[in-house]
Each structure stands twice: as C-alpha cells, then as structure tokens.
XYZ file of C-alpha atoms in Angstrom:
347
model
C 157.336 35.215 -31.806
C 155.290 32.315 -33.228
C 151.586 33.043 -33.446
C 149.430 30.495 -31.559
C 147.192 28.338 -33.717
C 143.543 29.383 -33.724
C 141.251 26.694 -32.358
C 137.557 25.891 -32.609
C 137.219 27.050 -28.993
C 138.628 30.453 -29.958
C 136.089 30.812 -32.759
C 133.208 29.769 -30.501
C 134.207 32.305 -27.864
C 134.593 35.145 -30.382
C 131.310 34.357 -32.161
C 129.356 33.806 -28.963
C 128.253 30.275 -29.892
C 129.028 26.760 -28.670
C 131.949 24.664 -29.842
C 129.534 22.110 -31.325
C 127.869 24.849 -33.409
C 131.241 25.831 -34.854
C 131.930 22.172 -35.666
C 128.578 21.870 -37.444
C 129.352 24.960 -39.525
C 132.765 23.581 -40.492
C 131.129 20.329 -41.545
C 128.514 22.133 -43.642
C 125.652 20.783 -41.568
C 122.121 22.020 -42.482
C 121.239 22.026 -38.763
C 122.678 25.548 -38.316
C 120.504 28.517 -39.352
C 121.882 30.940 -41.932
C 122.308 33.901 -39.563
C 124.460 31.880 -37.162
C 126.346 30.288 -40.033
C 127.210 33.740 -41.475
C 128.390 35.003 -38.070
C 130.626 31.954 -37.498
C 132.100 32.143 -41.017
C 132.841 35.850 -40.532
C 134.669 35.072 -37.283
C 136.633 32.295 -38.997
C 137.827 34.730 -41.652
C 138.626 37.397 -39.085
C 140.747 35.070 -36.957
C 142.403 33.427 -39.946
C 141.373 29.882 -39.008
C 142.228 27.132 -41.520
C 140.091 23.984 -41.336
C 142.198 20.799 -41.527
C 139.689 18.612 -43.340
C 142.007 15.633 -43.743
C 142.522 15.447 -39.976
C 138.767 15.735 -39.413
C 138.095 12.936 -41.860
C 140.628 10.775 -40.050
C 138.924 11.422 -36.722
C 135.489 10.680 -38.079
C 136.365 7.576 -40.081
C 135.914 4.048 -38.804
C 138.992 2.264 -37.534
C 140.394 -0.757 -39.303
C 140.007 -2.854 -36.169
C 137.848 -5.943 -35.621
C 137.186 -7.020 -32.040
C 137.000 -10.724 -31.124
C 135.602 -11.575 -27.703
C 135.616 -15.251 -26.669
C 134.428 -17.009 -23.541
C 137.318 -19.471 -23.070
C 140.640 -18.886 -24.774
C 142.150 -21.880 -22.977
C 140.105 -24.034 -25.350
C 142.150 -24.441 -28.539
C 138.909 -24.275 -30.533
C 138.861 -20.502 -30.045
C 142.500 -20.094 -30.996
C 141.724 -21.821 -34.295
C 138.604 -19.703 -34.751
C 140.718 -16.548 -34.271
C 143.195 -17.815 -36.896
C 140.306 -18.149 -39.338
C 139.086 -14.624 -38.577
C 142.573 -13.204 -39.007
C 143.036 -14.827 -42.415
C 140.016 -12.927 -43.737
C 140.265 -9.562 -41.991
C 143.988 -9.190 -42.633
C 143.513 -9.521 -46.373
C 140.798 -6.848 -46.121
C 143.187 -4.429 -44.414
C 141.890 -4.909 -40.868
C 143.582 -6.060 -37.680
C 141.952 -7.932 -34.822
C 141.871 -7.286 -31.085
C 141.349 -10.538 -29.163
C 139.954 -10.689 -25.599
C 139.015 -13.520 -23.257
C 136.076 -13.224 -20.818
C 136.591 -16.515 -18.966
C 132.787 -16.913 -18.901
C 132.357 -13.717 -16.840
C 129.655 -11.289 -18.032
C 131.199 -8.328 -16.195
C 134.523 -8.953 -17.892
C 132.659 -9.178 -21.189
C 131.101 -5.757 -20.599
C 134.530 -4.305 -19.814
C 136.292 -5.615 -22.916
C 133.417 -4.657 -25.212
C 133.398 -1.127 -23.749
C 137.169 -0.886 -24.207
C 136.945 -2.011 -27.815
C 134.224 0.534 -28.490
C 136.465 3.241 -27.039
C 139.126 2.206 -29.547
C 136.581 2.634 -32.343
C 136.273 -0.950 -33.545
C 134.446 -1.328 -36.823
C 132.680 -4.492 -35.690
C 132.668 -7.302 -33.142
C 132.715 -11.097 -33.260
C 131.542 -12.449 -29.908
C 131.236 -15.903 -28.383
C 129.020 -14.854 -25.464
C 129.816 -15.655 -21.848
C 127.389 -17.902 -19.983
C 124.276 -16.026 -18.936
C 124.534 -13.329 -21.596
C 121.090 -11.976 -22.510
C 119.736 -9.913 -25.377
C 119.720 -6.848 -23.104
C 123.495 -7.119 -22.739
C 123.878 -6.598 -26.479
C 121.274 -3.836 -26.776
C 123.825 -0.968 -26.499
C 125.718 -2.404 -29.476
C 122.530 -2.765 -31.497
C 121.466 0.790 -30.626
C 124.852 2.181 -31.665
C 124.733 0.398 -35.019
C 127.993 -1.474 -34.488
C 127.948 -4.678 -36.586
C 128.037 -7.773 -34.365
C 128.309 -11.471 -35.223
C 127.732 -14.031 -32.480
C 129.596 -17.318 -32.896
C 129.166 -20.732 -31.250
C 126.370 -19.529 -28.942
C 123.302 -17.719 -30.225
C 121.089 -15.469 -28.112
C 117.379 -15.321 -28.816
C 115.947 -11.940 -29.860
C 119.342 -10.211 -29.674
C 118.849 -8.545 -33.061
C 122.391 -9.338 -34.245
C 123.852 -11.825 -36.714
C 124.841 -15.297 -35.556
C 126.903 -18.186 -36.863
C 126.431 -21.501 -35.088
C 126.800 -25.214 -35.843
C 124.155 -27.894 -36.261
C 124.847 -29.303 -32.815
C 121.741 -31.477 -32.714
C 122.527 -33.227 -36.003
C 126.164 -33.722 -35.037
C 125.295 -35.367 -31.724
C 122.760 -37.640 -33.409
C 125.323 -38.764 -36.004
C 127.869 -39.547 -33.284
C 125.476 -41.591 -31.148
C 124.089 -43.429 -34.176
C 127.655 -44.462 -35.015
C 128.234 -45.803 -31.500
C 124.950 -47.702 -31.647
C 125.955 -49.223 -34.985
C 129.192 -50.407 -33.308
C 127.081 -52.347 -30.809
C 127.090 -49.961 -27.841
C 123.926 -49.834 -25.782
C 125.091 -47.996 -22.673
C 126.267 -44.606 -23.950
C 127.078 -41.594 -21.780
C 127.060 -37.866 -22.539
C 130.005 -36.297 -20.717
C 131.033 -32.707 -19.983
C 129.754 -29.205 -20.652
C 127.743 -26.638 -18.716
C 124.036 -27.634 -18.742
C 122.910 -23.974 -18.742
C 124.205 -23.240 -22.255
C 122.344 -23.509 -25.557
C 125.146 -25.602 -27.070
C 124.925 -28.188 -24.295
C 121.148 -28.326 -24.656
C 121.291 -28.893 -28.414
C 124.015 -31.556 -28.260
C 122.377 -33.352 -25.361
C 119.041 -33.297 -27.187
C 120.665 -34.868 -30.265
C 122.216 -37.519 -28.011
C 118.842 -38.359 -26.448
C 116.980 -38.348 -29.756
C 119.417 -40.880 -31.250
C 119.000 -43.178 -28.240
C 115.219 -42.904 -28.353
C 115.282 -43.563 -32.095
C 117.050 -46.863 -31.361
C 114.714 -47.571 -28.404
C 117.601 -47.394 -25.951
C 117.579 -46.012 -22.433
C 118.385 -42.298 -22.259
C 118.833 -42.365 -18.481
C 119.557 -39.078 -16.718
C 122.353 -40.765 -14.784
C 124.320 -41.128 -18.029
C 124.343 -37.352 -18.623
C 127.204 -35.958 -16.545
C 127.978 -32.265 -16.841
C 131.353 -30.755 -16.031
C 133.614 -27.879 -17.022
C 134.136 -28.131 -20.814
C 137.860 -28.743 -20.321
C 140.369 -31.571 -20.130
C 140.162 -31.549 -16.331
C 136.382 -31.594 -16.611
C 136.613 -34.689 -18.803
C 138.655 -36.525 -16.167
C 136.057 -35.660 -13.534
C 133.149 -36.754 -15.750
C 134.585 -40.166 -16.653
C 135.443 -40.817 -13.000
C 131.774 -40.284 -12.123
C 130.643 -42.459 -15.028
C 132.920 -45.317 -13.942
C 131.357 -45.246 -10.467
C 127.916 -46.147 -11.843
C 126.627 -49.619 -11.014
C 125.838 -50.182 -14.686
C 128.783 -48.513 -16.397
C 128.664 -47.098 -19.927
C 130.856 -48.602 -22.646
C 131.029 -45.451 -24.764
C 130.635 -41.703 -24.503
C 129.835 -38.700 -26.615
C 131.793 -35.818 -25.097
C 130.663 -32.201 -25.110
C 133.818 -31.125 -26.937
C 137.291 -32.372 -27.843
C 138.869 -30.926 -24.692
C 136.518 -33.052 -22.572
C 137.227 -36.072 -24.789
C 140.974 -35.734 -24.226
C 140.319 -35.643 -20.487
C 138.087 -38.715 -20.725
C 140.951 -40.566 -22.440
C 143.277 -39.509 -19.596
C 140.795 -40.756 -17.007
C 140.358 -44.089 -18.778
C 144.102 -44.679 -18.880
C 144.281 -43.916 -15.161
C 141.974 -46.902 -14.773
C 144.100 -48.975 -17.154
C 141.453 -48.869 -19.834
C 142.520 -48.035 -23.373
C 140.382 -45.509 -25.290
C 139.168 -47.029 -28.518
C 139.818 -50.587 -27.443
C 138.156 -50.829 -24.025
C 135.893 -47.779 -24.205
C 134.670 -45.783 -27.194
C 135.152 -41.996 -27.095
C 133.776 -39.361 -29.475
C 134.496 -35.636 -29.180
C 132.966 -32.535 -30.747
C 134.750 -29.723 -32.693
C 137.674 -31.450 -34.492
C 140.490 -29.252 -33.229
C 143.950 -29.757 -34.723
C 145.078 -32.044 -31.880
C 142.230 -34.493 -32.563
C 143.992 -35.915 -35.606
C 147.372 -36.333 -33.911
C 146.147 -37.629 -30.533
C 146.835 -41.244 -29.541
C 144.490 -42.774 -30.344
C 143.330 -40.298 -32.989
C 140.044 -38.825 -31.813
C 136.760 -39.562 -33.516
C 134.870 -36.283 -33.409
C 132.112 -34.183 -34.901
C 133.857 -31.619 -37.089
C 132.544 -28.060 -37.000
C 135.706 -26.693 -38.703
C 136.781 -23.984 -36.215
C 139.003 -22.114 -38.675
C 136.283 -22.249 -41.302
C 133.789 -20.898 -38.773
C 136.153 -18.004 -38.045
C 136.488 -17.252 -41.753
C 132.718 -17.299 -42.298
C 132.132 -15.087 -39.247
C 134.687 -12.563 -40.520
C 133.153 -12.556 -43.999
C 129.701 -11.971 -42.526
C 130.982 -9.118 -40.366
C 132.870 -7.445 -43.229
C 129.757 -7.711 -45.381
C 127.850 -5.687 -42.784
C 130.659 -3.168 -42.316
C 130.968 -2.562 -46.057
C 127.186 -2.257 -46.429
C 127.137 0.442 -43.759
C 124.339 -1.241 -41.844
C 124.060 -4.115 -39.362
C 121.331 -6.236 -40.919
C 121.000 -9.394 -38.825
C 121.496 -12.808 -40.410
C 121.350 -16.239 -38.770
C 123.488 -19.042 -40.225
C 123.687 -22.644 -39.012
C 126.759 -24.419 -40.367
C 126.735 -28.092 -41.304
C 128.843 -30.619 -39.404
C 130.243 -34.071 -40.172
C 131.380 -37.061 -38.165
C 135.089 -37.810 -38.627
C 135.719 -41.430 -37.639
C 139.166 -42.232 -36.244
C 140.560 -44.725 -33.745
C 139.125 -43.528 -30.411
C 135.717 -45.112 -30.976
C 137.567 -48.263 -32.044
C 136.199 -51.752 -31.892
C 132.616 -52.808 -31.550
C 131.403 -54.195 -28.230
C 133.098 -57.548 -27.753
C 134.195 -59.883 -24.978
C 137.394 -57.891 -24.262
C 135.393 -54.769 -23.539
C 132.952 -56.548 -21.269
C 135.775 -58.192 -19.356
C 137.658 -54.884 -18.987
C 134.598 -53.203 -17.515
C 133.543 -56.095 -15.245
C-alpha cells in the first residue's frame, strides 16, 4: 500500500496550530515564536514531511504576464499600441493578456480583477470614460505596477504616458490657416474625456491666435469612430455658414468624414480639407492619404512597456508621468488652399 503524502494540514492538526503558522515556519518567518517553531519542527520530523521549496517558490513568484486593458479595440490605434507592447515584453520573456472594455467601467473592473487573479506582473490601461482615481486605488494599494496610456487620471498615483494633444491640435489648425482656411471645424470625440478637452483647447487656441472665430457651433462631438465621423460631417454641412476644413478627433473620425464628404460629391483634399489625429497605418495608404498628427501608436506601446518593465524589475511602482511629443504629417487630404473651386463646391 502506498503511504499518503503528508500535508501542511496534517502537520497543523498534529501540532495544534493553524495552517498559516505551519507555512510561516516552513518559510523561516521571524513572526513565529521559538516555542511554537520548535513544536512545529518536531511534528514535521515525526511525520516525515518533506518541504518542496521549488514548488513553493513557483507559487510565490510573479507571473510572466502583462495585462493590457483598452477602452476601444475596434479603433486600430489600440491594435498598433498592443503590437508595440508585445515587441518589448516578448523580448523580456513576458506574454500579454489583452482585454477590451468598450468604454464600460464595470467591464473594466471585471477584466482587471480577472487579470489580478491570474497573477499579472503589471498592467497597461487606457481607462474607460468616467474612470476615477478611486477606481485604481486597489491596484495602488496592492503594489501592482500600472501605466496609464492615452488618458491620464489626476491624482491616481500611477504612471502615465500620454501625447501632447494640445500642441498637436494647434499645429494642425495653424497649417489649415496657412492654407487659407478661415472656417475650420473640430469634429468627433466624446467631450467628457481629457483627450477631447486638450485637443479642442489646442484647436481653439490656434484660432484665437489668428484672430479667427472659434464658434461653439463648429465643435461637433460624436463617437470617435468612422460612423461618428460621418455623423459629424453631416451636421457640419447643415450649418448656414459651412466650414471648409476640419480637424478630426482621431483618424477613425477623419476616415468617416471623408466618407461623408464623398456622399455629398465633395472630394476630401480638393473640396474640403481634412486632418486626423494618431497616424494609424491606414492613414498613409488611404485615398487621399490622410494628413494627421502623428502620436506613433506602436512607439507609445513600446515606451509604455519599457516603463512598466522598469517598475517591475525595480520591485516598486514609483509613479512617473511622461508626455510624448507629436508631429504633423502632411499628406493629400488637406490638399489645396482655399480657391474658387472650393467656394463653388460648397455654395
């Protein structure tokens, strides 16, 4: 007959102590007094228990998993960001778990909890709309390294990596002004997000700098998607005094704006100037090629991963805040300067 393996529970029962006390003794913890330690060790010898230290080390060690939680995986920006993260963490011996929250805070709580249950070593999060510092407090309290990307949260106590959205929007609008545009719209995006606020503020500041009207009617929010772009340009074209150009919240909106213009038999870049924000891969190959503010999504993913690994390797989650530079990439979609053809097309 095969003798059953002695367990920690068996030792605890025989020694008259708790299971956790036995575990502390096995780990050599100084929290156990010497009398109790001697009694537990005597019981271990009596029962012939052999401590499997390698298995214990495996249980106690951090996983080689990085969690990535994004708010909208339908936006190709986040797919590119995840590619950038993967390039860095894979070479460091980690794998990534990717989850989409679809802008729902409850879903965000669920996926973060699930990743914690799987023992992730750290998290990269693009927060859902409405996320507050209190939502991240359990992660901070547990010491899990966290890097926020795209959207920062004030007083969250975690690291963040964002883009200079204000400067990017100003550069885009200045370019449109230099091309002769005076009626410039800001299209797409959820107004209750910090990214929208920063980009819209850059848009307004550039108009005010040039002493142009920054009318509220020209700021049209919508879902930050291709469908949202179609909706936004339809509203803009219904204005009595129509715009001749637009800075779009992101590239997805810009693609939708181009679709909406063509539905009206207007050609983006020739009849109406369009500028996006992000510079996703499709921007370069679109027809016309999209002028956009480049934030380098893959590069952002790489930098976020490097920042997270730095914290993991240091053994502490010391918060850092990084604002990445952006640049305007001029292509065909912002096309010709205001000329007679444009005025005729919009009349």
